[in-house]
Amino acid sequence: LALPLERLGHTEAAAVLAGGVATDLATQAVWPALAESGERLREALGTHAYDQLAARGAAMSYGDLVRYAFDAIEQARASLTD
């Protein structure tokens, strides 16, 4: 979900979600594009802001990440219809 959010310009939400799955080795193996997205997000947001957002995601439980993802999806959908 971080990848489409990044592409839609929701960089902060993308960084939080990327941080939430960054330590999952299975995710890294399946989606090497996530690392590339992380680099683009770091460039867009700045290293300090990206690291803070990613740390916020990394500290979330999977349940909290899912709730955050649903909220991010709703915000992205709303921005597409505006």
Short mmCIF file of N, CA, C and O in Angstrom, two decimals:
data_model
loop_
_atom_site.label_atom_id
_atom_site.label_comp_id
_atom_site.label_asym_id
_atom_site.label_seq_id
_atom_site.Cartn_x
_atom_site.Cartn_y
_atom_site.Cartn_z
N LEU A 1 0.82 -1.20 0.00
CA LEU A 1 0.00 0.00 0.00
C LEU A 1 0.86 1.25 0.00
O LEU A 1 0.43 2.29 -0.50
N ALA A 2 2.06 1.16 0.52
CA ALA A 2 2.94 2.34 0.53
C ALA A 2 3.24 2.81 -0.88
O ALA A 2 3.32 4.02 -1.13
N LEU A 3 3.41 1.89 -1.81
CA LEU A 3 3.76 2.26 -3.18
C LEU A 3 2.66 3.08 -3.86
O LEU A 3 2.94 4.15 -4.40
N PRO A 4 1.40 2.62 -3.86
CA PRO A 4 0.38 3.45 -4.51
C PRO A 4 0.16 4.77 -3.78
O PRO A 4 -0.09 5.80 -4.42
N LEU A 5 0.26 4.78 -2.46
CA LEU A 5 0.11 6.04 -1.74
C LEU A 5 1.21 7.02 -2.12
O LEU A 5 0.96 8.21 -2.29
N GLU A 6 2.42 6.51 -2.26
CA GLU A 6 3.52 7.38 -2.69
C GLU A 6 3.22 7.96 -4.07
O GLU A 6 3.37 9.16 -4.30
N ARG A 7 2.77 7.11 -4.98
CA ARG A 7 2.49 7.56 -6.34
C ARG A 7 1.36 8.59 -6.40
O ARG A 7 1.33 9.44 -7.28
N LEU A 8 0.43 8.50 -5.43
CA LEU A 8 -0.68 9.46 -5.38
C LEU A 8 -0.31 10.74 -4.63
O LEU A 8 -1.13 11.63 -4.51
N GLY A 9 0.92 10.79 -4.11
CA GLY A 9 1.39 11.98 -3.42
C GLY A 9 1.12 12.01 -1.94
O GLY A 9 1.34 13.03 -1.28
N HIS A 10 0.67 10.90 -1.38
CA HIS A 10 0.43 10.81 0.06
C HIS A 10 1.70 10.26 0.73
O HIS A 10 1.74 9.14 1.24
N THR A 11 2.74 11.09 0.68
CA THR A 11 4.07 10.64 1.07
C THR A 11 4.20 10.34 2.56
O THR A 11 4.91 9.41 2.94
N GLU A 12 3.54 11.11 3.40
CA GLU A 12 3.66 10.86 4.84
C GLU A 12 3.03 9.53 5.22
O GLU A 12 3.64 8.74 5.95
N ALA A 13 1.83 9.27 4.73
CA ALA A 13 1.18 7.99 5.00
C ALA A 13 2.00 6.83 4.42
O ALA A 13 2.14 5.78 5.06
N ALA A 14 2.55 7.04 3.23
CA ALA A 14 3.38 6.00 2.62
C ALA A 14 4.59 5.70 3.48
O ALA A 14 4.97 4.54 3.65
N ALA A 15 5.21 6.73 4.04
CA ALA A 15 6.39 6.53 4.87
C ALA A 15 6.05 5.77 6.15
O ALA A 15 6.80 4.88 6.58
N VAL A 16 4.91 6.10 6.77
CA VAL A 16 4.50 5.38 7.98
C VAL A 16 4.28 3.91 7.66
O VAL A 16 4.78 3.03 8.37
N LEU A 17 3.55 3.64 6.59
CA LEU A 17 3.27 2.24 6.24
C LEU A 17 4.53 1.50 5.80
O LEU A 17 4.71 0.33 6.14
N ALA A 18 5.41 2.18 5.08
CA ALA A 18 6.67 1.54 4.69
C ALA A 18 7.49 1.20 5.92
O ALA A 18 8.09 0.12 6.00
N GLY A 19 7.50 2.08 6.89
CA GLY A 19 8.22 1.81 8.14
C GLY A 19 7.64 0.63 8.89
O GLY A 19 8.35 -0.12 9.54
N GLY A 20 6.33 0.48 8.78
CA GLY A 20 5.66 -0.62 9.48
C GLY A 20 5.99 -1.99 8.93
O GLY A 20 5.90 -2.98 9.66
N VAL A 21 6.37 -2.05 7.67
CA VAL A 21 6.69 -3.35 7.08
C VAL A 21 8.18 -3.49 6.73
O VAL A 21 8.59 -4.54 6.24
N ALA A 22 8.95 -2.46 6.98
CA ALA A 22 10.36 -2.47 6.56
C ALA A 22 11.18 -3.56 7.23
O ALA A 22 12.14 -4.05 6.65
N THR A 23 10.81 -3.97 8.43
CA THR A 23 11.59 -4.99 9.12
C THR A 23 11.11 -6.40 8.78
O THR A 23 11.73 -7.37 9.21
N ASP A 24 10.04 -6.51 8.02
CA ASP A 24 9.52 -7.81 7.63
C ASP A 24 10.33 -8.33 6.44
O ASP A 24 10.21 -7.84 5.32
N LEU A 25 11.15 -9.32 6.66
CA LEU A 25 12.04 -9.84 5.61
C LEU A 25 11.26 -10.40 4.43
O LEU A 25 11.70 -10.28 3.28
N ALA A 26 10.11 -10.99 4.68
CA ALA A 26 9.31 -11.53 3.58
C ALA A 26 8.84 -10.41 2.67
O ALA A 26 8.85 -10.55 1.44
N THR A 27 8.44 -9.30 3.25
CA THR A 27 8.01 -8.15 2.44
C THR A 27 9.16 -7.63 1.60
O THR A 27 9.00 -7.34 0.42
N GLN A 28 10.33 -7.53 2.19
CA GLN A 28 11.50 -7.04 1.46
C GLN A 28 11.85 -7.97 0.31
O GLN A 28 12.25 -7.51 -0.76
N ALA A 29 11.71 -9.27 0.51
CA ALA A 29 12.06 -10.22 -0.53
C ALA A 29 11.07 -10.17 -1.68
O ALA A 29 11.45 -10.29 -2.84
N VAL A 30 9.79 -10.00 -1.36
CA VAL A 30 8.76 -10.01 -2.38
C VAL A 30 8.71 -8.68 -3.13
O VAL A 30 8.51 -8.64 -4.33
N TRP A 31 8.91 -7.58 -2.42
CA TRP A 31 8.79 -6.26 -3.04
C TRP A 31 10.06 -5.44 -2.88
O TRP A 31 10.14 -4.55 -2.03
N PRO A 32 11.07 -5.73 -3.69
CA PRO A 32 12.27 -4.89 -3.61
C PRO A 32 11.96 -3.44 -4.00
O PRO A 32 12.70 -2.53 -3.64
N ALA A 33 10.84 -3.22 -4.69
CA ALA A 33 10.44 -1.85 -5.05
C ALA A 33 10.15 -1.02 -3.81
O ALA A 33 10.20 0.21 -3.86
N LEU A 34 9.87 -1.68 -2.68
CA LEU A 34 9.62 -0.95 -1.45
C LEU A 34 10.87 -0.18 -1.01
O LEU A 34 10.78 0.95 -0.53
N ALA A 35 12.04 -0.77 -1.20
CA ALA A 35 13.28 -0.07 -0.87
C ALA A 35 13.47 1.14 -1.76
O ALA A 35 13.88 2.21 -1.29
N GLU A 36 13.15 0.98 -3.04
CA GLU A 36 13.27 2.12 -3.96
C GLU A 36 12.28 3.21 -3.58
O GLU A 36 12.60 4.40 -3.62
N SER A 37 11.09 2.82 -3.18
CA SER A 37 10.08 3.78 -2.74
C SER A 37 10.57 4.50 -1.49
O SER A 37 10.40 5.72 -1.37
N GLY A 38 11.18 3.77 -0.58
CA GLY A 38 11.72 4.38 0.63
C GLY A 38 12.76 5.44 0.31
O GLY A 38 12.79 6.51 0.94
N GLU A 39 13.57 5.18 -0.69
CA GLU A 39 14.58 6.16 -1.10
C GLU A 39 13.92 7.42 -1.67
O GLU A 39 14.32 8.53 -1.37
N ARG A 40 12.88 7.21 -2.49
CA ARG A 40 12.17 8.37 -3.05
C ARG A 40 11.45 9.16 -1.96
O ARG A 40 11.44 10.39 -1.97
N LEU A 41 10.85 8.44 -1.02
CA LEU A 41 10.16 9.12 0.08
C LEU A 41 11.14 9.90 0.94
O LEU A 41 10.86 11.02 1.36
N ARG A 42 12.30 9.31 1.21
CA ARG A 42 13.33 9.99 1.99
C ARG A 42 13.76 11.28 1.29
O ARG A 42 13.94 12.32 1.90
N GLU A 43 13.87 11.20 -0.03
CA GLU A 43 14.26 12.38 -0.81
C GLU A 43 13.15 13.44 -0.78
O GLU A 43 13.42 14.63 -0.64
N ALA A 44 11.90 12.99 -0.92
CA ALA A 44 10.77 13.93 -0.97
C ALA A 44 10.50 14.59 0.38
O ALA A 44 10.20 15.78 0.45
N LEU A 45 10.62 13.82 1.45
CA LEU A 45 10.27 14.31 2.78
C LEU A 45 11.45 14.87 3.54
O LEU A 45 11.27 15.61 4.50
N GLY A 46 12.65 14.48 3.14
CA GLY A 46 13.84 14.78 3.92
C GLY A 46 14.14 13.61 4.84
O GLY A 46 13.21 12.93 5.31
N THR A 47 15.40 13.40 5.10
CA THR A 47 15.81 12.23 5.89
C THR A 47 15.20 12.23 7.28
O THR A 47 14.66 11.22 7.73
N HIS A 48 15.26 13.36 7.95
CA HIS A 48 14.76 13.42 9.33
C HIS A 48 13.25 13.11 9.39
O HIS A 48 12.81 12.28 10.20
N ALA A 49 12.47 13.77 8.54
CA ALA A 49 11.02 13.55 8.55
C ALA A 49 10.69 12.10 8.17
O ALA A 49 9.84 11.47 8.81
N TYR A 50 11.37 11.58 7.14
CA TYR A 50 11.11 10.20 6.73
C TYR A 50 11.42 9.24 7.88
O TYR A 50 10.63 8.34 8.18
N ASP A 51 12.57 9.42 8.50
CA ASP A 51 12.97 8.52 9.59
C ASP A 51 11.96 8.56 10.74
O ASP A 51 11.64 7.53 11.32
N GLN A 52 11.46 9.75 11.05
CA GLN A 52 10.46 9.86 12.13
C GLN A 52 9.16 9.15 11.75
O GLN A 52 8.59 8.43 12.57
N LEU A 53 8.70 9.35 10.53
CA LEU A 53 7.46 8.71 10.09
C LEU A 53 7.62 7.19 10.01
O LEU A 53 6.74 6.44 10.43
N ALA A 54 8.75 6.74 9.47
CA ALA A 54 9.00 5.30 9.36
C ALA A 54 9.10 4.67 10.75
O ALA A 54 8.59 3.56 10.97
N ALA A 55 9.72 5.37 11.69
CA ALA A 55 9.82 4.86 13.06
C ALA A 55 8.44 4.75 13.70
O ALA A 55 8.16 3.81 14.45
N ARG A 56 7.59 5.71 13.38
CA ARG A 56 6.21 5.67 13.89
C ARG A 56 5.51 4.41 13.39
O ARG A 56 4.84 3.71 14.15
N GLY A 57 5.67 4.11 12.10
CA GLY A 57 5.08 2.90 11.55
C GLY A 57 5.69 1.64 12.13
O GLY A 57 4.98 0.67 12.42
N ALA A 58 7.00 1.64 12.31
CA ALA A 58 7.69 0.46 12.86
C ALA A 58 7.24 0.16 14.29
O ALA A 58 7.25 -1.00 14.71
N ALA A 59 6.82 1.19 15.01
CA ALA A 59 6.39 1.00 16.39
C ALA A 59 4.94 0.52 16.50
O ALA A 59 4.49 0.12 17.57
N MET A 60 4.20 0.53 15.40
CA MET A 60 2.80 0.14 15.41
C MET A 60 2.65 -1.38 15.38
O MET A 60 3.45 -2.08 14.76
N SER A 61 1.60 -1.84 16.04
CA SER A 61 1.24 -3.25 15.92
C SER A 61 0.63 -3.45 14.53
O SER A 61 0.25 -2.48 13.86
N TYR A 62 0.49 -4.70 14.12
CA TYR A 62 -0.13 -4.95 12.82
C TYR A 62 -1.57 -4.45 12.79
O TYR A 62 -2.04 -3.92 11.79
N GLY A 63 -2.27 -4.59 13.90
CA GLY A 63 -3.64 -4.08 13.98
C GLY A 63 -3.69 -2.58 13.79
O GLY A 63 -4.55 -2.06 13.07
N ASP A 64 -2.76 -1.87 14.43
CA ASP A 64 -2.70 -0.41 14.27
C ASP A 64 -2.33 -0.03 12.84
O ASP A 64 -2.85 0.94 12.30
N LEU A 65 -1.42 -0.80 12.24
CA LEU A 65 -1.06 -0.54 10.84
C LEU A 65 -2.25 -0.71 9.91
O LEU A 65 -2.44 0.09 8.99
N VAL A 66 -3.04 -1.73 10.16
CA VAL A 66 -4.22 -1.96 9.32
C VAL A 66 -5.20 -0.81 9.47
O VAL A 66 -5.72 -0.29 8.47
N ARG A 67 -5.45 -0.37 10.70
CA ARG A 67 -6.35 0.77 10.90
C ARG A 67 -5.80 2.02 10.23
O ARG A 67 -6.53 2.78 9.59
N TYR A 68 -4.51 2.24 10.37
CA TYR A 68 -3.87 3.39 9.73
C TYR A 68 -4.01 3.30 8.21
O TYR A 68 -4.30 4.29 7.54
N ALA A 69 -3.82 2.10 7.68
CA ALA A 69 -3.93 1.89 6.23
C ALA A 69 -5.34 2.20 5.74
O ALA A 69 -5.52 2.85 4.71
N PHE A 70 -6.36 1.75 6.48
CA PHE A 70 -7.73 2.05 6.09
C PHE A 70 -7.98 3.55 6.07
O PHE A 70 -8.61 4.07 5.15
N ASP A 71 -7.48 4.25 7.07
CA ASP A 71 -7.63 5.71 7.10
C ASP A 71 -6.90 6.35 5.91
O ASP A 71 -7.43 7.28 5.28
N ALA A 72 -5.71 5.87 5.61
CA ALA A 72 -4.94 6.42 4.49
C ALA A 72 -5.65 6.17 3.17
O ALA A 72 -5.67 7.03 2.28
N ILE A 73 -6.26 5.00 3.02
CA ILE A 73 -7.02 4.69 1.80
C ILE A 73 -8.20 5.64 1.66
O ILE A 73 -8.46 6.17 0.58
N GLU A 74 -8.91 5.88 2.75
CA GLU A 74 -10.05 6.79 2.71
C GLU A 74 -9.62 8.20 2.32
O GLU A 74 -10.27 8.87 1.52
N GLN A 75 -8.50 8.64 2.89
CA GLN A 75 -8.00 9.98 2.55
C GLN A 75 -7.58 10.06 1.08
O GLN A 75 -7.85 11.05 0.40
N ALA A 76 -6.95 9.01 0.59
CA ALA A 76 -6.53 8.99 -0.82
C ALA A 76 -7.76 8.98 -1.73
O ALA A 76 -7.79 9.69 -2.74
N ARG A 77 -8.75 8.18 -1.39
CA ARG A 77 -9.98 8.14 -2.19
C ARG A 77 -10.65 9.48 -2.22
O ARG A 77 -11.11 9.95 -3.27
N ALA A 78 -10.72 10.14 -1.07
CA ALA A 78 -11.36 11.45 -1.00
C ALA A 78 -10.62 12.46 -1.86
O ALA A 78 -11.23 13.30 -2.53
N SER A 79 -9.30 12.38 -1.87
CA SER A 79 -8.52 13.34 -2.67
C SER A 79 -8.69 13.10 -4.16
O SER A 79 -8.55 14.03 -4.96
N LEU A 80 -9.01 11.89 -4.55
CA LEU A 80 -9.23 11.59 -5.97
C LEU A 80 -10.58 12.11 -6.46
O LEU A 80 -10.74 12.36 -7.64
N THR A 81 -11.53 12.23 -5.56
CA THR A 81 -12.86 12.68 -5.96
C THR A 81 -13.03 14.19 -5.83
O THR A 81 -14.03 14.73 -6.25
N ASP A 82 -12.06 14.87 -5.24
CA ASP A 82 -12.14 16.33 -5.09
C ASP A 82 -11.90 17.03 -6.40
O ASP A 82 -11.21 16.66 -7.26
#
